[in-house]
Amino acid sequence: MINRKQLFIKRLFDLLLAVLLFPFFIVPLIVLILIATIDSKQFGIFSQLRVGQHGKLFKIYKLRTLREEYHELGNLNKSATTIGKFFRTTKIDELPQLFNVLIGDMSFVGPRPDVPGFADKLEGDDRIILKVKPGITGPATLKYKEEESILSQQSDPETYNRTIIWVDKVEMNKKYVQNWSFYLDLNTIMKSILN
């Protein structure tokens, strides 16, 4: 299981990589925010409260991809703007989370941060997931990279998400924390880039 020293190494790696990448991404990010603003007719950055390390809430940042309307789980792509669909498919919308990593709310690799009602409700051994910072990518993220498509095929996406996908993600995220290694994080980053 990941210990305090490993958490320090993980955070140090995140910080160094974020500092190295930030100068290269700042100008493209500004351009993407402008594009998202024009495309969605709202400010191009979307923020939302998510559950972080130790159950602490934080604001996650993404490029805005959805129209200003009611969003239904399993039908989010129908609410996406034309450019927003491209951002979501390519995961470009996640780019602002580099800032979340920089300020220490997130890690490059870890369990994806959920809205309240999921990770904050974990009990017993499952709460081990909250020991690490949530990640931009992770083993469960890679497995469910087509999650929206999977949910759109279900008659009851909300129930399917809670009883099938979420349960599987919890098990995968527990294994990630229990078997953490620096190599595992590097391998996950490489798989995320190549997939």
Short mmCIF file of N, CA and C in Angstrom, two decimals:
data_model
loop_
_atom_site.label_atom_id
_atom_site.label_comp_id
_atom_site.label_asym_id
_atom_site.label_seq_id
_atom_site.Cartn_x
_atom_site.Cartn_y
_atom_site.Cartn_z
N MET A 1 0.84 -1.19 0.00
CA MET A 1 0.00 0.00 0.00
C MET A 1 0.88 1.25 0.00
N ILE A 2 0.44 2.27 -0.69
CA ILE A 2 1.22 3.50 -0.80
C ILE A 2 1.45 4.12 0.58
N ASN A 3 2.69 4.53 0.84
CA ASN A 3 3.01 5.12 2.14
C ASN A 3 3.35 6.60 2.00
N ARG A 4 3.68 7.24 3.12
CA ARG A 4 3.91 8.69 3.12
C ARG A 4 5.08 9.09 2.23
N LYS A 5 6.15 8.28 2.25
CA LYS A 5 7.32 8.58 1.41
C LYS A 5 6.95 8.50 -0.07
N GLN A 6 6.17 7.48 -0.43
CA GLN A 6 5.75 7.32 -1.83
C GLN A 6 4.82 8.45 -2.26
N LEU A 7 3.96 8.90 -1.35
CA LEU A 7 3.09 10.04 -1.65
C LEU A 7 3.91 11.29 -1.92
N PHE A 8 5.01 11.45 -1.17
CA PHE A 8 5.89 12.60 -1.37
C PHE A 8 6.57 12.52 -2.75
N ILE A 9 7.06 11.32 -3.10
CA ILE A 9 7.71 11.11 -4.40
C ILE A 9 6.71 11.39 -5.53
N LYS A 10 5.50 10.90 -5.35
CA LYS A 10 4.44 11.08 -6.35
C LYS A 10 4.14 12.57 -6.54
N ARG A 11 4.03 13.31 -5.44
CA ARG A 11 3.74 14.75 -5.52
C ARG A 11 4.92 15.51 -6.13
N LEU A 12 6.13 15.13 -5.79
CA LEU A 12 7.32 15.79 -6.33
C LEU A 12 7.38 15.61 -7.85
N PHE A 13 7.10 14.39 -8.31
CA PHE A 13 7.08 14.12 -9.75
C PHE A 13 6.00 14.96 -10.43
N ASP A 14 4.80 14.99 -9.84
CA ASP A 14 3.70 15.78 -10.40
C ASP A 14 4.08 17.25 -10.53
N LEU A 15 4.65 17.78 -9.46
CA LEU A 15 5.01 19.20 -9.44
C LEU A 15 6.07 19.52 -10.48
N LEU A 16 7.12 18.70 -10.55
CA LEU A 16 8.20 18.93 -11.51
C LEU A 16 7.69 18.84 -12.95
N LEU A 17 6.88 17.82 -13.23
CA LEU A 17 6.35 17.65 -14.59
C LEU A 17 5.39 18.79 -14.95
N ALA A 18 4.56 19.21 -14.00
CA ALA A 18 3.62 20.31 -14.26
C ALA A 18 4.37 21.61 -14.52
N VAL A 19 5.41 21.87 -13.75
CA VAL A 19 6.21 23.10 -13.94
C VAL A 19 6.91 23.07 -15.30
N LEU A 20 7.40 21.89 -15.71
CA LEU A 20 8.06 21.76 -17.01
C LEU A 20 7.08 21.94 -18.17
N LEU A 21 5.88 21.40 -18.03
CA LEU A 21 4.89 21.44 -19.11
C LEU A 21 4.16 22.77 -19.23
N PHE A 22 3.97 23.45 -18.10
CA PHE A 22 3.13 24.64 -18.08
C PHE A 22 3.54 25.70 -19.11
N PRO A 23 4.83 26.04 -19.24
CA PRO A 23 5.21 27.06 -20.24
C PRO A 23 4.85 26.67 -21.67
N PHE A 24 4.87 25.38 -21.98
CA PHE A 24 4.55 24.91 -23.33
C PHE A 24 3.05 24.92 -23.61
N PHE A 25 2.26 24.80 -22.54
CA PHE A 25 0.81 24.68 -22.71
C PHE A 25 0.04 25.96 -22.47
N ILE A 26 0.67 26.98 -21.87
CA ILE A 26 -0.06 28.19 -21.50
C ILE A 26 -0.66 28.92 -22.71
N VAL A 27 0.14 29.11 -23.77
CA VAL A 27 -0.38 29.81 -24.96
C VAL A 27 -1.46 28.98 -25.67
N PRO A 28 -1.20 27.69 -25.97
CA PRO A 28 -2.27 26.88 -26.57
C PRO A 28 -3.54 26.85 -25.71
N LEU A 29 -3.37 26.83 -24.39
CA LEU A 29 -4.52 26.80 -23.49
C LEU A 29 -5.36 28.08 -23.60
N ILE A 30 -4.69 29.22 -23.68
CA ILE A 30 -5.38 30.50 -23.84
C ILE A 30 -6.18 30.50 -25.15
N VAL A 31 -5.56 29.99 -26.21
CA VAL A 31 -6.24 29.91 -27.52
C VAL A 31 -7.45 28.99 -27.42
N LEU A 32 -7.29 27.84 -26.77
CA LEU A 32 -8.38 26.88 -26.62
C LEU A 32 -9.53 27.46 -25.79
N ILE A 33 -9.19 28.23 -24.76
CA ILE A 33 -10.22 28.88 -23.94
C ILE A 33 -11.02 29.87 -24.79
N LEU A 34 -10.34 30.61 -25.64
CA LEU A 34 -11.02 31.56 -26.54
C LEU A 34 -11.93 30.82 -27.52
N ILE A 35 -11.44 29.73 -28.07
CA ILE A 35 -12.24 28.92 -29.01
C ILE A 35 -13.48 28.38 -28.30
N ALA A 36 -13.28 27.84 -27.08
CA ALA A 36 -14.40 27.28 -26.30
C ALA A 36 -15.41 28.37 -25.93
N THR A 37 -14.92 29.57 -25.66
CA THR A 37 -15.80 30.70 -25.32
C THR A 37 -16.67 31.08 -26.51
N ILE A 38 -16.04 31.20 -27.68
CA ILE A 38 -16.79 31.54 -28.90
C ILE A 38 -17.77 30.43 -29.26
N ASP A 39 -17.30 29.18 -29.15
CA ASP A 39 -18.12 28.03 -29.54
C ASP A 39 -19.33 27.83 -28.64
N SER A 40 -19.14 27.99 -27.33
CA SER A 40 -20.22 27.71 -26.37
C SER A 40 -21.02 28.96 -26.00
N LYS A 41 -20.50 30.13 -26.40
CA LYS A 41 -21.13 31.42 -26.05
C LYS A 41 -21.18 31.63 -24.53
N GLN A 42 -20.25 30.99 -23.83
CA GLN A 42 -20.04 31.17 -22.39
C GLN A 42 -18.54 31.19 -22.15
N PHE A 43 -18.11 31.59 -20.95
CA PHE A 43 -16.68 31.56 -20.67
C PHE A 43 -16.16 30.15 -20.89
N GLY A 44 -15.03 30.02 -21.58
CA GLY A 44 -14.51 28.74 -22.05
C GLY A 44 -13.98 27.79 -21.01
N ILE A 45 -13.93 28.22 -19.74
CA ILE A 45 -13.50 27.31 -18.67
C ILE A 45 -14.71 26.92 -17.84
N PHE A 46 -14.85 25.62 -17.63
CA PHE A 46 -15.92 25.07 -16.81
C PHE A 46 -15.30 24.57 -15.51
N SER A 47 -15.90 24.90 -14.39
CA SER A 47 -15.40 24.39 -13.10
C SER A 47 -16.54 23.71 -12.35
N GLN A 48 -16.18 22.72 -11.57
CA GLN A 48 -17.18 21.94 -10.83
C GLN A 48 -16.54 21.35 -9.58
N LEU A 49 -17.30 21.26 -8.51
CA LEU A 49 -16.77 20.66 -7.28
C LEU A 49 -16.64 19.16 -7.45
N ARG A 50 -15.49 18.65 -7.09
CA ARG A 50 -15.23 17.21 -7.12
C ARG A 50 -14.64 16.77 -5.78
N VAL A 51 -14.69 15.47 -5.53
CA VAL A 51 -14.16 14.92 -4.28
C VAL A 51 -12.69 14.58 -4.48
N GLY A 52 -11.84 15.14 -3.63
CA GLY A 52 -10.40 14.95 -3.76
C GLY A 52 -9.82 14.07 -2.67
N GLN A 53 -8.52 14.21 -2.47
CA GLN A 53 -7.80 13.43 -1.47
C GLN A 53 -8.41 13.65 -0.08
N HIS A 54 -8.54 12.58 0.68
CA HIS A 54 -9.12 12.59 2.03
C HIS A 54 -10.58 13.08 2.04
N GLY A 55 -11.24 13.05 0.87
CA GLY A 55 -12.64 13.46 0.79
C GLY A 55 -12.84 14.96 0.72
N LYS A 56 -11.75 15.71 0.62
CA LYS A 56 -11.85 17.18 0.55
C LYS A 56 -12.34 17.61 -0.83
N LEU A 57 -13.31 18.53 -0.85
CA LEU A 57 -13.84 19.03 -2.12
C LEU A 57 -12.88 20.06 -2.73
N PHE A 58 -12.78 20.04 -4.04
CA PHE A 58 -11.97 21.03 -4.75
C PHE A 58 -12.64 21.33 -6.08
N LYS A 59 -12.22 22.43 -6.71
CA LYS A 59 -12.77 22.80 -8.02
C LYS A 59 -11.90 22.24 -9.12
N ILE A 60 -12.51 21.43 -9.98
CA ILE A 60 -11.80 20.91 -11.15
C ILE A 60 -12.06 21.86 -12.32
N TYR A 61 -11.06 21.98 -13.18
CA TYR A 61 -11.18 22.88 -14.34
C TYR A 61 -11.11 22.09 -15.63
N LYS A 62 -12.01 22.43 -16.55
CA LYS A 62 -12.04 21.80 -17.87
C LYS A 62 -12.38 22.87 -18.90
N LEU A 63 -12.08 22.59 -20.16
CA LEU A 63 -12.58 23.45 -21.22
C LEU A 63 -14.08 23.19 -21.35
N ARG A 64 -14.84 24.24 -21.54
CA ARG A 64 -16.29 24.08 -21.67
C ARG A 64 -16.62 23.40 -22.99
N THR A 65 -17.43 22.35 -22.91
CA THR A 65 -17.77 21.58 -24.12
C THR A 65 -19.27 21.44 -24.32
N LEU A 66 -20.07 21.75 -23.30
CA LEU A 66 -21.51 21.52 -23.37
C LEU A 66 -22.29 22.83 -23.50
N ARG A 67 -23.42 22.74 -24.17
CA ARG A 67 -24.32 23.88 -24.27
C ARG A 67 -24.96 24.13 -22.90
N GLU A 68 -25.46 25.34 -22.72
CA GLU A 68 -26.11 25.69 -21.46
C GLU A 68 -27.55 25.17 -21.48
N GLU A 69 -27.71 23.93 -21.03
CA GLU A 69 -29.01 23.27 -20.99
C GLU A 69 -28.93 22.13 -19.99
N TYR A 70 -30.04 21.45 -19.76
CA TYR A 70 -30.04 20.31 -18.83
C TYR A 70 -29.19 19.18 -19.42
N HIS A 71 -28.27 18.65 -18.62
CA HIS A 71 -27.39 17.58 -19.08
C HIS A 71 -27.78 16.26 -18.42
N GLU A 72 -28.02 15.26 -19.23
CA GLU A 72 -28.46 13.96 -18.74
C GLU A 72 -27.35 12.93 -18.93
N LEU A 73 -27.03 12.17 -17.86
CA LEU A 73 -26.01 11.14 -17.93
C LEU A 73 -26.34 10.16 -19.04
N GLY A 74 -25.35 9.87 -19.87
CA GLY A 74 -25.56 8.96 -21.00
C GLY A 74 -25.90 9.69 -22.28
N ASN A 75 -26.21 11.00 -22.15
CA ASN A 75 -26.55 11.81 -23.33
C ASN A 75 -25.74 13.11 -23.37
N LEU A 76 -24.60 13.10 -22.70
CA LEU A 76 -23.79 14.33 -22.66
C LEU A 76 -23.30 14.74 -24.03
N ASN A 77 -22.96 13.76 -24.87
CA ASN A 77 -22.46 14.10 -26.21
C ASN A 77 -23.52 14.82 -27.05
N LYS A 78 -24.79 14.57 -26.75
CA LYS A 78 -25.86 15.27 -27.47
C LYS A 78 -25.92 16.74 -27.07
N SER A 79 -25.43 17.04 -25.85
CA SER A 79 -25.42 18.42 -25.37
C SER A 79 -24.13 19.15 -25.75
N ALA A 80 -23.18 18.40 -26.30
CA ALA A 80 -21.89 19.00 -26.65
C ALA A 80 -21.99 19.87 -27.90
N THR A 81 -21.20 20.95 -27.90
CA THR A 81 -21.11 21.80 -29.08
C THR A 81 -20.29 21.06 -30.14
N THR A 82 -20.25 21.60 -31.34
CA THR A 82 -19.49 20.95 -32.42
C THR A 82 -18.02 20.79 -32.04
N ILE A 83 -17.41 21.89 -31.61
CA ILE A 83 -16.00 21.82 -31.20
C ILE A 83 -15.88 21.07 -29.87
N GLY A 84 -16.90 21.21 -29.03
CA GLY A 84 -16.90 20.50 -27.75
C GLY A 84 -16.81 19.00 -27.91
N LYS A 85 -17.48 18.46 -28.92
CA LYS A 85 -17.41 17.01 -29.19
C LYS A 85 -15.97 16.60 -29.50
N PHE A 86 -15.30 17.43 -30.30
CA PHE A 86 -13.90 17.15 -30.63
C PHE A 86 -13.03 17.22 -29.38
N PHE A 87 -13.24 18.23 -28.56
CA PHE A 87 -12.47 18.38 -27.32
C PHE A 87 -12.68 17.17 -26.40
N ARG A 88 -13.92 16.71 -26.31
CA ARG A 88 -14.23 15.58 -25.43
C ARG A 88 -13.64 14.28 -25.97
N THR A 89 -13.74 14.07 -27.27
CA THR A 89 -13.22 12.84 -27.90
C THR A 89 -11.71 12.75 -27.76
N THR A 90 -11.03 13.88 -27.96
CA THR A 90 -9.56 13.90 -27.90
C THR A 90 -9.02 14.12 -26.50
N LYS A 91 -9.93 14.39 -25.55
CA LYS A 91 -9.59 14.68 -24.14
C LYS A 91 -8.86 16.00 -23.98
N ILE A 92 -8.90 16.85 -25.01
CA ILE A 92 -8.29 18.18 -24.92
C ILE A 92 -8.98 18.99 -23.81
N ASP A 93 -10.25 18.68 -23.55
CA ASP A 93 -10.99 19.43 -22.51
C ASP A 93 -10.38 19.27 -21.12
N GLU A 94 -9.53 18.24 -20.95
CA GLU A 94 -8.90 17.99 -19.65
C GLU A 94 -7.64 18.85 -19.42
N LEU A 95 -7.18 19.52 -20.44
CA LEU A 95 -5.92 20.27 -20.37
C LEU A 95 -5.83 21.25 -19.20
N PRO A 96 -6.90 21.99 -18.86
CA PRO A 96 -6.80 22.92 -17.72
C PRO A 96 -6.50 22.24 -16.39
N GLN A 97 -6.64 20.92 -16.32
CA GLN A 97 -6.34 20.21 -15.08
C GLN A 97 -4.85 20.21 -14.76
N LEU A 98 -4.06 20.64 -15.71
CA LEU A 98 -2.63 20.85 -15.44
C LEU A 98 -2.49 21.85 -14.29
N PHE A 99 -3.38 22.84 -14.26
CA PHE A 99 -3.40 23.82 -13.17
C PHE A 99 -3.77 23.13 -11.86
N ASN A 100 -4.76 22.20 -11.90
CA ASN A 100 -5.13 21.45 -10.70
C ASN A 100 -3.95 20.65 -10.14
N VAL A 101 -3.13 20.10 -11.05
CA VAL A 101 -1.94 19.35 -10.63
C VAL A 101 -0.92 20.31 -10.02
N LEU A 102 -0.73 21.44 -10.67
CA LEU A 102 0.24 22.42 -10.22
C LEU A 102 -0.05 22.91 -8.80
N ILE A 103 -1.32 23.17 -8.49
CA ILE A 103 -1.66 23.69 -7.16
C ILE A 103 -1.86 22.58 -6.12
N GLY A 104 -1.79 21.32 -6.56
CA GLY A 104 -1.80 20.21 -5.61
C GLY A 104 -3.15 19.57 -5.34
N ASP A 105 -4.18 19.91 -6.12
CA ASP A 105 -5.48 19.27 -5.95
C ASP A 105 -5.54 17.91 -6.62
N MET A 106 -4.73 17.75 -7.68
CA MET A 106 -4.76 16.51 -8.46
C MET A 106 -3.35 16.01 -8.74
N SER A 107 -3.29 14.81 -9.27
CA SER A 107 -2.05 14.17 -9.70
C SER A 107 -2.20 13.86 -11.18
N PHE A 108 -1.10 13.58 -11.85
CA PHE A 108 -1.23 13.15 -13.25
C PHE A 108 -1.92 11.79 -13.32
N VAL A 109 -1.64 10.93 -12.34
CA VAL A 109 -2.23 9.58 -12.33
C VAL A 109 -2.91 9.33 -10.99
N GLY A 110 -4.11 8.77 -11.08
CA GLY A 110 -4.87 8.44 -9.87
C GLY A 110 -6.32 8.17 -10.24
N PRO A 111 -7.15 7.89 -9.26
CA PRO A 111 -8.58 7.70 -9.54
C PRO A 111 -9.18 9.00 -10.07
N ARG A 112 -10.06 8.94 -11.05
CA ARG A 112 -10.71 10.16 -11.54
C ARG A 112 -11.56 10.76 -10.43
N PRO A 113 -11.52 12.09 -10.28
CA PRO A 113 -12.34 12.72 -9.23
C PRO A 113 -13.81 12.75 -9.61
N ASP A 114 -14.65 12.28 -8.70
CA ASP A 114 -16.09 12.23 -8.96
C ASP A 114 -16.81 13.39 -8.29
N VAL A 115 -18.02 13.64 -8.76
CA VAL A 115 -18.89 14.62 -8.10
C VAL A 115 -19.29 14.03 -6.75
N PRO A 116 -19.67 14.88 -5.79
CA PRO A 116 -20.12 14.36 -4.49
C PRO A 116 -21.25 13.33 -4.68
N GLY A 117 -21.21 12.31 -3.82
CA GLY A 117 -22.21 11.25 -3.89
C GLY A 117 -21.62 9.92 -4.29
N PHE A 118 -20.32 9.91 -4.60
CA PHE A 118 -19.64 8.67 -4.97
C PHE A 118 -18.47 8.42 -4.01
N ALA A 119 -17.30 8.97 -4.31
CA ALA A 119 -16.11 8.70 -3.50
C ALA A 119 -16.28 9.12 -2.05
N ASP A 120 -17.02 10.20 -1.81
CA ASP A 120 -17.21 10.66 -0.43
C ASP A 120 -18.12 9.73 0.37
N LYS A 121 -18.81 8.83 -0.32
CA LYS A 121 -19.69 7.87 0.35
C LYS A 121 -19.04 6.49 0.54
N LEU A 122 -17.79 6.36 0.15
CA LEU A 122 -17.09 5.08 0.30
C LEU A 122 -17.00 4.69 1.77
N GLU A 123 -17.02 3.38 2.01
CA GLU A 123 -16.94 2.88 3.38
C GLU A 123 -15.88 1.80 3.50
N GLY A 124 -15.44 1.57 4.73
CA GLY A 124 -14.49 0.49 5.03
C GLY A 124 -13.22 0.55 4.21
N ASP A 125 -12.80 -0.62 3.69
CA ASP A 125 -11.56 -0.72 2.92
C ASP A 125 -11.58 0.12 1.64
N ASP A 126 -12.76 0.40 1.13
CA ASP A 126 -12.86 1.17 -0.11
C ASP A 126 -12.33 2.60 0.04
N ARG A 127 -12.31 3.09 1.27
CA ARG A 127 -11.86 4.47 1.51
C ARG A 127 -10.36 4.66 1.28
N ILE A 128 -9.66 3.56 1.04
CA ILE A 128 -8.23 3.64 0.72
C ILE A 128 -8.01 4.50 -0.53
N ILE A 129 -9.01 4.54 -1.40
CA ILE A 129 -8.92 5.32 -2.64
C ILE A 129 -8.68 6.79 -2.33
N LEU A 130 -9.24 7.27 -1.22
CA LEU A 130 -9.13 8.68 -0.86
C LEU A 130 -7.75 9.04 -0.30
N LYS A 131 -6.88 8.04 -0.18
CA LYS A 131 -5.53 8.30 0.34
C LYS A 131 -4.67 9.05 -0.67
N VAL A 132 -4.98 8.89 -1.95
CA VAL A 132 -4.19 9.54 -3.00
C VAL A 132 -4.98 10.67 -3.65
N LYS A 133 -4.26 11.57 -4.29
CA LYS A 133 -4.91 12.65 -5.04
C LYS A 133 -5.57 12.05 -6.28
N PRO A 134 -6.72 12.57 -6.67
CA PRO A 134 -7.35 12.09 -7.91
C PRO A 134 -6.47 12.46 -9.10
N GLY A 135 -6.61 11.72 -10.19
CA GLY A 135 -5.71 11.90 -11.33
C GLY A 135 -6.40 12.33 -12.61
N ILE A 136 -5.60 12.91 -13.50
CA ILE A 136 -6.07 13.24 -14.84
C ILE A 136 -6.35 11.94 -15.60
N THR A 137 -5.48 10.96 -15.36
CA THR A 137 -5.66 9.64 -15.95
C THR A 137 -5.41 8.58 -14.89
N GLY A 138 -5.69 7.33 -15.23
CA GLY A 138 -5.47 6.23 -14.30
C GLY A 138 -5.93 4.94 -14.96
N PRO A 139 -5.67 3.80 -14.34
CA PRO A 139 -6.08 2.52 -14.93
C PRO A 139 -7.58 2.45 -15.23
N ALA A 140 -8.42 2.94 -14.31
CA ALA A 140 -9.87 2.90 -14.54
C ALA A 140 -10.27 3.88 -15.64
N THR A 141 -9.59 5.01 -15.72
CA THR A 141 -9.86 5.99 -16.78
C THR A 141 -9.57 5.39 -18.15
N LEU A 142 -8.47 4.66 -18.24
CA LEU A 142 -8.11 4.01 -19.51
C LEU A 142 -9.14 2.96 -19.90
N LYS A 143 -9.56 2.16 -18.92
CA LYS A 143 -10.54 1.11 -19.21
C LYS A 143 -11.87 1.70 -19.67
N TYR A 144 -12.27 2.81 -19.04
CA TYR A 144 -13.57 3.41 -19.35
C TYR A 144 -13.45 4.71 -20.14
N LYS A 145 -12.51 4.72 -21.08
CA LYS A 145 -12.36 5.93 -21.89
C LYS A 145 -13.56 6.15 -22.80
N GLU A 146 -14.34 5.10 -23.05
CA GLU A 146 -15.57 5.22 -23.85
C GLU A 146 -16.81 5.15 -22.94
N GLU A 147 -16.66 5.62 -21.71
CA GLU A 147 -17.74 5.51 -20.73
C GLU A 147 -19.04 6.16 -21.20
N GLU A 148 -18.94 7.34 -21.79
CA GLU A 148 -20.14 8.04 -22.25
C GLU A 148 -20.89 7.21 -23.29
N SER A 149 -20.13 6.57 -24.18
CA SER A 149 -20.74 5.73 -25.21
C SER A 149 -21.41 4.49 -24.58
N ILE A 150 -20.75 3.90 -23.58
CA ILE A 150 -21.30 2.74 -22.87
C ILE A 150 -22.62 3.12 -22.19
N LEU A 151 -22.61 4.26 -21.51
CA LEU A 151 -23.80 4.71 -20.78
C LEU A 151 -24.95 5.06 -21.72
N SER A 152 -24.61 5.59 -22.89
CA SER A 152 -25.66 5.99 -23.84
C SER A 152 -26.43 4.78 -24.38
N GLN A 153 -25.85 3.58 -24.25
CA GLN A 153 -26.50 2.36 -24.75
C GLN A 153 -27.37 1.68 -23.69
N GLN A 154 -27.38 2.24 -22.48
CA GLN A 154 -28.15 1.63 -21.39
C GLN A 154 -29.53 2.25 -21.28
N SER A 155 -30.52 1.44 -20.88
CA SER A 155 -31.88 1.95 -20.71
C SER A 155 -31.96 2.85 -19.47
N ASP A 156 -31.11 2.55 -18.46
CA ASP A 156 -31.06 3.37 -17.24
C ASP A 156 -29.59 3.66 -16.94
N PRO A 157 -29.01 4.69 -17.59
CA PRO A 157 -27.59 4.99 -17.43
C PRO A 157 -27.16 5.25 -15.98
N GLU A 158 -28.01 5.92 -15.21
CA GLU A 158 -27.69 6.26 -13.81
C GLU A 158 -27.49 5.00 -12.97
N THR A 159 -28.43 4.06 -13.09
CA THR A 159 -28.33 2.81 -12.33
C THR A 159 -27.16 1.97 -12.81
N TYR A 160 -26.96 1.89 -14.12
CA TYR A 160 -25.83 1.13 -14.67
C TYR A 160 -24.51 1.70 -14.18
N ASN A 161 -24.42 3.01 -14.14
CA ASN A 161 -23.19 3.66 -13.68
C ASN A 161 -22.92 3.31 -12.21
N ARG A 162 -23.94 3.40 -11.38
CA ARG A 162 -23.75 3.16 -9.94
C ARG A 162 -23.53 1.69 -9.60
N THR A 163 -24.19 0.78 -10.31
CA THR A 163 -24.13 -0.64 -9.94
C THR A 163 -23.08 -1.45 -10.70
N ILE A 164 -22.67 -0.98 -11.87
CA ILE A 164 -21.69 -1.74 -12.67
C ILE A 164 -20.37 -0.98 -12.80
N ILE A 165 -20.41 0.16 -13.46
CA ILE A 165 -19.16 0.90 -13.73
C ILE A 165 -18.49 1.38 -12.45
N TRP A 166 -19.26 2.04 -11.57
CA TRP A 166 -18.67 2.59 -10.35
C TRP A 166 -18.07 1.48 -9.47
N VAL A 167 -18.76 0.36 -9.35
CA VAL A 167 -18.27 -0.77 -8.54
C VAL A 167 -16.94 -1.28 -9.10
N ASP A 168 -16.85 -1.40 -10.42
CA ASP A 168 -15.62 -1.86 -11.07
C ASP A 168 -14.50 -0.84 -10.88
N LYS A 169 -14.83 0.43 -11.01
CA LYS A 169 -13.83 1.49 -10.83
C LYS A 169 -13.26 1.47 -9.41
N VAL A 170 -14.12 1.25 -8.43
CA VAL A 170 -13.67 1.20 -7.03
C VAL A 170 -12.64 0.09 -6.86
N GLU A 171 -12.93 -1.10 -7.41
CA GLU A 171 -11.99 -2.22 -7.30
C GLU A 171 -10.66 -1.91 -8.00
N MET A 172 -10.73 -1.33 -9.20
CA MET A 172 -9.52 -0.98 -9.94
C MET A 172 -8.70 0.08 -9.20
N ASN A 173 -9.39 1.06 -8.64
CA ASN A 173 -8.70 2.14 -7.94
C ASN A 173 -8.09 1.65 -6.63
N LYS A 174 -8.75 0.70 -5.97
CA LYS A 174 -8.18 0.10 -4.76
C LYS A 174 -6.87 -0.62 -5.10
N LYS A 175 -6.89 -1.39 -6.19
CA LYS A 175 -5.68 -2.12 -6.61
C LYS A 175 -4.56 -1.14 -6.97
N TYR A 176 -4.93 -0.01 -7.59
CA TYR A 176 -3.94 1.00 -7.94
C TYR A 176 -3.24 1.52 -6.69
N VAL A 177 -4.01 1.87 -5.67
CA VAL A 177 -3.43 2.41 -4.43
C VAL A 177 -2.63 1.34 -3.69
N GLN A 178 -3.16 0.11 -3.66
CA GLN A 178 -2.48 -0.98 -2.94
C GLN A 178 -1.18 -1.40 -3.61
N ASN A 179 -1.09 -1.24 -4.92
CA ASN A 179 0.09 -1.70 -5.67
C ASN A 179 0.86 -0.56 -6.33
N TRP A 180 0.72 0.66 -5.77
CA TRP A 180 1.34 1.82 -6.41
C TRP A 180 2.85 1.66 -6.55
N SER A 181 3.34 2.11 -7.70
CA SER A 181 4.78 2.24 -7.91
C SER A 181 5.00 3.38 -8.90
N PHE A 182 6.18 3.95 -8.88
CA PHE A 182 6.52 5.04 -9.80
C PHE A 182 6.42 4.52 -11.24
N TYR A 183 6.85 3.28 -11.43
CA TYR A 183 6.78 2.66 -12.77
C TYR A 183 5.32 2.57 -13.24
N LEU A 184 4.42 2.22 -12.33
CA LEU A 184 3.00 2.10 -12.68
C LEU A 184 2.47 3.44 -13.19
N ASP A 185 2.84 4.53 -12.51
CA ASP A 185 2.40 5.85 -12.95
C ASP A 185 2.97 6.20 -14.32
N LEU A 186 4.26 5.94 -14.52
CA LEU A 186 4.88 6.24 -15.82
C LEU A 186 4.24 5.41 -16.93
N ASN A 187 3.98 4.15 -16.64
CA ASN A 187 3.36 3.26 -17.61
C ASN A 187 1.94 3.74 -17.97
N THR A 188 1.20 4.19 -16.97
CA THR A 188 -0.16 4.69 -17.18
C THR A 188 -0.14 5.96 -18.03
N ILE A 189 0.81 6.84 -17.76
CA ILE A 189 0.95 8.08 -18.54
C ILE A 189 1.24 7.74 -19.99
N MET A 190 2.16 6.81 -20.22
CA MET A 190 2.52 6.41 -21.59
C MET A 190 1.32 5.79 -22.31
N LYS A 191 0.58 4.93 -21.62
CA LYS A 191 -0.61 4.30 -22.23
C LYS A 191 -1.66 5.37 -22.58
N SER A 192 -1.79 6.37 -21.72
CA SER A 192 -2.76 7.44 -21.95
C SER A 192 -2.38 8.27 -23.16
N ILE A 193 -1.08 8.51 -23.35
CA ILE A 193 -0.61 9.29 -24.49
C ILE A 193 -0.81 8.51 -25.79
N LEU A 194 -0.53 7.21 -25.75
CA LEU A 194 -0.58 6.37 -26.94
C LEU A 194 -2.00 5.92 -27.31
N ASN A 195 -2.93 5.94 -26.34
CA ASN A 195 -4.31 5.49 -26.62
C ASN A 195 -5.18 6.63 -27.10
#
